[in-house]
Each structure stands twice: as structure tokens, then as C-alpha cells.
mmCIF file of C-alpha atoms in Angstrom:
data_model
loop_
_atom_site.group_PDB
_atom_site.id
_atom_site.type_symbol
_atom_site.label_atom_id
_atom_site.label_comp_id
_atom_site.label_asym_id
_atom_site.label_seq_id
_atom_site.Cartn_x
_atom_site.Cartn_y
_atom_site.Cartn_z
ATOM 1 C CA UNK A 1 -20.397 26.001 19.119
ATOM 2 C CA UNK A 2 -19.596 27.243 15.573
ATOM 3 C CA UNK A 3 -21.688 25.005 13.269
ATOM 4 C CA UNK A 4 -19.718 22.802 10.838
ATOM 5 C CA UNK A 5 -22.558 23.445 8.338
ATOM 6 C CA UNK A 6 -20.677 26.754 7.585
ATOM 7 C CA UNK A 7 -18.611 24.660 5.239
ATOM 8 C CA UNK A 8 -21.672 23.977 3.123
ATOM 9 C CA UNK A 9 -21.722 27.609 2.027
ATOM 10 C CA UNK A 10 -18.645 28.003 -0.038
ATOM 11 C CA UNK A 11 -19.707 31.471 -1.355
ATOM 12 C CA UNK A 12 -19.447 33.031 2.054
ATOM 13 C CA UNK A 13 -16.854 35.785 2.048
ATOM 14 C CA UNK A 14 -17.459 37.624 5.364
ATOM 15 C CA UNK A 15 -18.292 35.945 8.609
ATOM 16 C CA UNK A 16 -18.753 37.792 11.860
ATOM 17 C CA UNK A 17 -19.600 35.698 14.923
ATOM 18 C CA UNK A 18 -18.035 37.956 17.594
ATOM 19 C CA UNK A 19 -19.455 38.486 21.080
ATOM 20 C CA UNK A 20 -21.899 35.622 20.745
ATOM 21 C CA UNK A 21 -20.364 33.395 23.523
ATOM 22 C CA UNK A 22 -19.396 30.625 21.136
ATOM 23 C CA UNK A 23 -17.402 27.839 22.835
ATOM 24 C CA UNK A 24 -15.650 24.671 21.609
ATOM 25 C CA UNK A 25 -13.261 24.246 18.688
ATOM 26 C CA UNK A 26 -13.518 25.907 15.277
ATOM 27 C CA UNK A 27 -14.576 23.309 12.611
ATOM 28 C CA UNK A 28 -11.402 23.175 10.746
ATOM 29 C CA UNK A 29 -12.753 20.963 7.921
ATOM 30 C CA UNK A 30 -15.562 23.450 7.322
ATOM 31 C CA UNK A 31 -13.184 26.320 6.784
ATOM 32 C CA UNK A 32 -11.344 24.260 4.170
ATOM 33 C CA UNK A 33 -14.459 24.633 1.918
ATOM 34 C CA UNK A 34 -14.765 28.305 2.464
ATOM 35 C CA UNK A 35 -12.474 29.230 -0.484
ATOM 36 C CA UNK A 36 -13.995 32.713 -0.986
ATOM 37 C CA UNK A 37 -13.557 33.728 2.706
ATOM 38 C CA UNK A 38 -11.985 37.233 2.979
ATOM 39 C CA UNK A 39 -12.921 38.237 6.527
ATOM 40 C CA UNK A 40 -13.536 36.194 9.729
ATOM 41 C CA UNK A 41 -14.253 37.647 13.052
ATOM 42 C CA UNK A 42 -15.007 35.591 16.293
ATOM 43 C CA UNK A 43 -13.459 37.646 19.099
ATOM 44 C CA UNK A 44 -14.904 37.761 22.516
ATOM 45 C CA UNK A 45 -15.423 40.874 24.634
ATOM 46 C CA UNK A 46 -16.037 39.349 28.019
ATOM 47 C CA UNK A 47 -12.596 38.102 29.334
ATOM 48 C CA UNK A 48 -14.487 36.086 32.027
ATOM 49 C CA UNK A 49 -15.835 33.665 29.353
ATOM 50 C CA UNK A 50 -13.783 30.955 27.739
ATOM 51 C CA UNK A 51 -14.766 31.406 24.079
ATOM 52 C CA UNK A 52 -13.266 29.299 21.366
ATOM 53 C CA UNK A 53 -10.854 26.563 22.414
ATOM 54 C CA UNK A 54 -8.757 23.969 20.671
ATOM 55 C CA UNK A 55 -6.160 24.479 18.007
ATOM 56 C CA UNK A 56 -6.118 27.269 15.424
ATOM 57 C CA UNK A 57 -6.941 26.104 11.833
ATOM 58 C CA UNK A 58 -4.267 26.750 9.243
ATOM 59 C CA UNK A 59 -6.668 28.745 6.996
ATOM 60 C CA UNK A 60 -4.306 27.503 4.180
ATOM 61 C CA UNK A 61 -7.238 26.923 1.797
ATOM 62 C CA UNK A 62 -8.650 30.390 2.400
ATOM 63 C CA UNK A 63 -6.335 32.117 -0.053
ATOM 64 C CA UNK A 64 -8.362 35.300 -0.090
ATOM 65 C CA UNK A 65 -8.539 35.870 3.658
ATOM 66 C CA UNK A 66 -6.986 39.183 4.617
ATOM 67 C CA UNK A 67 -8.967 39.963 7.932
ATOM 68 C CA UNK A 68 -8.866 37.424 10.744
ATOM 69 C CA UNK A 69 -9.779 38.291 14.323
ATOM 70 C CA UNK A 70 -9.838 35.349 16.767
ATOM 71 C CA UNK A 71 -8.711 37.501 19.715
ATOM 72 C CA UNK A 72 -9.777 37.057 23.337
ATOM 73 C CA UNK A 73 -10.619 33.343 23.154
ATOM 74 C CA UNK A 74 -8.790 30.344 24.673
ATOM 75 C CA UNK A 75 -7.204 28.908 21.572
ATOM 76 C CA UNK A 76 -4.318 26.620 22.408
ATOM 77 C CA UNK A 77 -1.296 24.969 20.793
ATOM 78 C CA UNK A 78 1.074 26.283 18.289
ATOM 79 C CA UNK A 79 0.250 28.437 15.304
ATOM 80 C CA UNK A 80 0.287 25.971 12.374
ATOM 81 C CA UNK A 81 3.479 25.840 10.229
ATOM 82 C CA UNK A 82 1.274 26.300 7.161
ATOM 83 C CA UNK A 83 -0.796 29.159 8.661
ATOM 84 C CA UNK A 84 -2.224 31.136 5.743
ATOM 85 C CA UNK A 85 0.532 29.668 3.619
ATOM 86 C CA UNK A 86 -1.274 30.006 0.286
ATOM 87 C CA UNK A 87 -2.601 33.492 0.817
ATOM 88 C CA UNK A 88 -2.724 35.531 -2.466
ATOM 89 C CA UNK A 89 -1.580 38.476 -0.275
ATOM 90 C CA UNK A 90 1.692 36.690 0.868
ATOM 91 C CA UNK A 91 4.698 38.775 -0.112
ATOM 92 C CA UNK A 92 2.690 41.727 -1.562
ATOM 93 C CA UNK A 93 3.881 44.948 -0.013
ATOM 94 C CA UNK A 94 0.939 46.990 -1.146
ATOM 95 C CA UNK A 95 -1.773 44.709 0.362
ATOM 96 C CA UNK A 96 -2.808 44.882 3.976
ATOM 97 C CA UNK A 97 -3.535 41.872 6.039
ATOM 98 C CA UNK A 98 -5.110 42.312 9.498
ATOM 99 C CA UNK A 99 -4.525 39.423 11.818
ATOM 100 C CA UNK A 100 -5.434 39.461 15.441
ATOM 101 C CA UNK A 101 -4.513 36.452 17.427
ATOM 102 C CA UNK A 102 -4.105 38.272 20.819
ATOM 103 C CA UNK A 103 -5.322 37.083 24.133
ATOM 104 C CA UNK A 104 -5.265 33.367 23.470
ATOM 105 C CA UNK A 105 -3.176 30.544 25.022
ATOM 106 C CA UNK A 106 -0.799 29.808 22.284
ATOM 107 C CA UNK A 107 2.465 27.972 22.926
ATOM 108 C CA UNK A 108 5.575 27.398 20.804
ATOM 109 C CA UNK A 109 7.289 29.678 18.314
ATOM 110 C CA UNK A 110 5.923 31.706 15.408
ATOM 111 C CA UNK A 111 7.466 30.250 12.332
ATOM 112 C CA UNK A 112 8.782 32.582 9.604
ATOM 113 C CA UNK A 113 7.201 32.384 6.184
ATOM 114 C CA UNK A 114 9.224 32.303 3.031
#
């Protein structure tokens, strides 16, 4: 399981936990404290393993986040209405955001951002 103690390190800006067979839910409260987070990777390579489950955090507080890869897990539910809502990159045509949510178990619709 991804440790909630990650939230005790607010200066983290790049976290790569991919291919480590993590299971369970992402500690949403911990991510709220990671205000400098720019890159987060926790994809799985082995499709036979479950990986991360539960709901996707909104990453709303992670305003600098521009690379997110949670692919090939078993994340369920809807993508939050406020998903990355306060991103400093929102609406900037010259900034690249790389978001990979593929191969999960999402339901519902993807809400448009304004």
C-alpha cells in the first residue's frame, strides 16, 4: 500500500512508484499536502495483478502537477468533477500536460472543464 506518510513530505515534486505491486487505495489526504508535486507515476506492468484500487483523488491541491500516470491499475468510480481543477496549466495552450488514466475501471462520464 502507498504510505500516507508521503503527505509528510510537502517538498516532494516527483514520485515514481510504478511496477512495485502496490495495492489498496491512494491516500487522498496525503496528496493534498504535496503542493509541489509535478510528476506522479504509479502504473503497473503486469496486467495479471490488481494494483491500485478505490477512487481517483482529485489532485485539486496539486496545482503544479503536469505528469500523472496511474494506468493499468484497478481504480474505480467516476473521475472527480474537480479533477485537477486548480492546475496552473489549465487553459494554457503552450503547456503540455501528460495524463494517463488508461486500463482502469472507471465509470460515468468525463466532465468538461471550464
